[in-house]
């Protein structure tokens, strides 16, 4: 990974920081969320920098563990009393801003693909349509919350489509892993923050928004 420019490391580090800050603000500055997120980032960073998460053929089974724990926690919150209460306190308008980060991520993935460390299949040149959600997020934000013109049904449909696009990327990533080698960028710091932090936050943002819209009906 020595041939990947430092600017790409900065792009993914910035995307992770923005996602963390935006979700923290949307959660009404939840200290519990911040502590859990920072602890998770520290553990994953330690493992990545110590090369425990490097994607050699023998370590490929470790990769799903980057995203599994936070994703399971996100889904669990939908069905617990405290989780439901937490979701109702989330600022959905602020949560919408989190999806802006997806444009930065998709451009970063495309850039990584030019260095052959991410398959083109996982970019907007392949089967990744996620950039469309990032590009339309400002429109939904403005006409859905700043100057309300859109109905709840449209915002709901947008979130459902965004969730479907995200699952599509995750599925294609999982299917790509068996054919990956030690140059697969998402196994290295800070690129691993995409599956281990950003994807779970984006997924939960969609789920929380859908839950709020349906509950408020």
mmCIF file of C-alpha atoms in Angstrom, residues 102 130 133 157-168 202-204 206-207 210:
data_model
loop_
_atom_site.group_PDB
_atom_site.id
_atom_site.type_symbol
_atom_site.label_atom_id
_atom_site.label_comp_id
_atom_site.label_asym_id
_atom_site.label_seq_id
_atom_site.Cartn_x
_atom_site.Cartn_y
_atom_site.Cartn_z
ATOM 1 C CA UNK A 102 -21.212 9.262 0.523
ATOM 2 C CA UNK A 130 -24.427 4.675 -3.888
ATOM 3 C CA UNK A 133 -27.849 8.797 -2.902
ATOM 4 C CA UNK A 157 -39.003 6.008 -0.441
ATOM 5 C CA UNK A 158 -35.639 7.769 -0.773
ATOM 6 C CA UNK A 159 -34.436 6.177 2.462
ATOM 7 C CA UNK A 160 -35.621 2.721 1.379
ATOM 8 C CA UNK A 161 -33.809 3.082 -1.958
ATOM 9 C CA UNK A 162 -30.687 4.353 -0.180
ATOM 10 C CA UNK A 163 -30.763 1.328 2.123
ATOM 11 C CA UNK A 164 -31.155 -1.009 -0.863
ATOM 12 C CA UNK A 165 -28.189 0.610 -2.632
ATOM 13 C CA UNK A 166 -26.101 0.236 0.526
ATOM 14 C CA UNK A 167 -26.964 -3.467 0.861
ATOM 15 C CA UNK A 168 -26.055 -3.915 -2.799
ATOM 16 C CA UNK A 202 -25.214 5.170 7.191
ATOM 17 C CA UNK A 203 -27.294 2.011 7.557
ATOM 18 C CA UNK A 204 -28.575 3.066 10.974
ATOM 19 C CA UNK A 206 -31.632 5.090 7.016
ATOM 20 C CA UNK A 207 -33.244 2.689 9.486
ATOM 21 C CA UNK A 210 -37.628 5.086 8.273
#
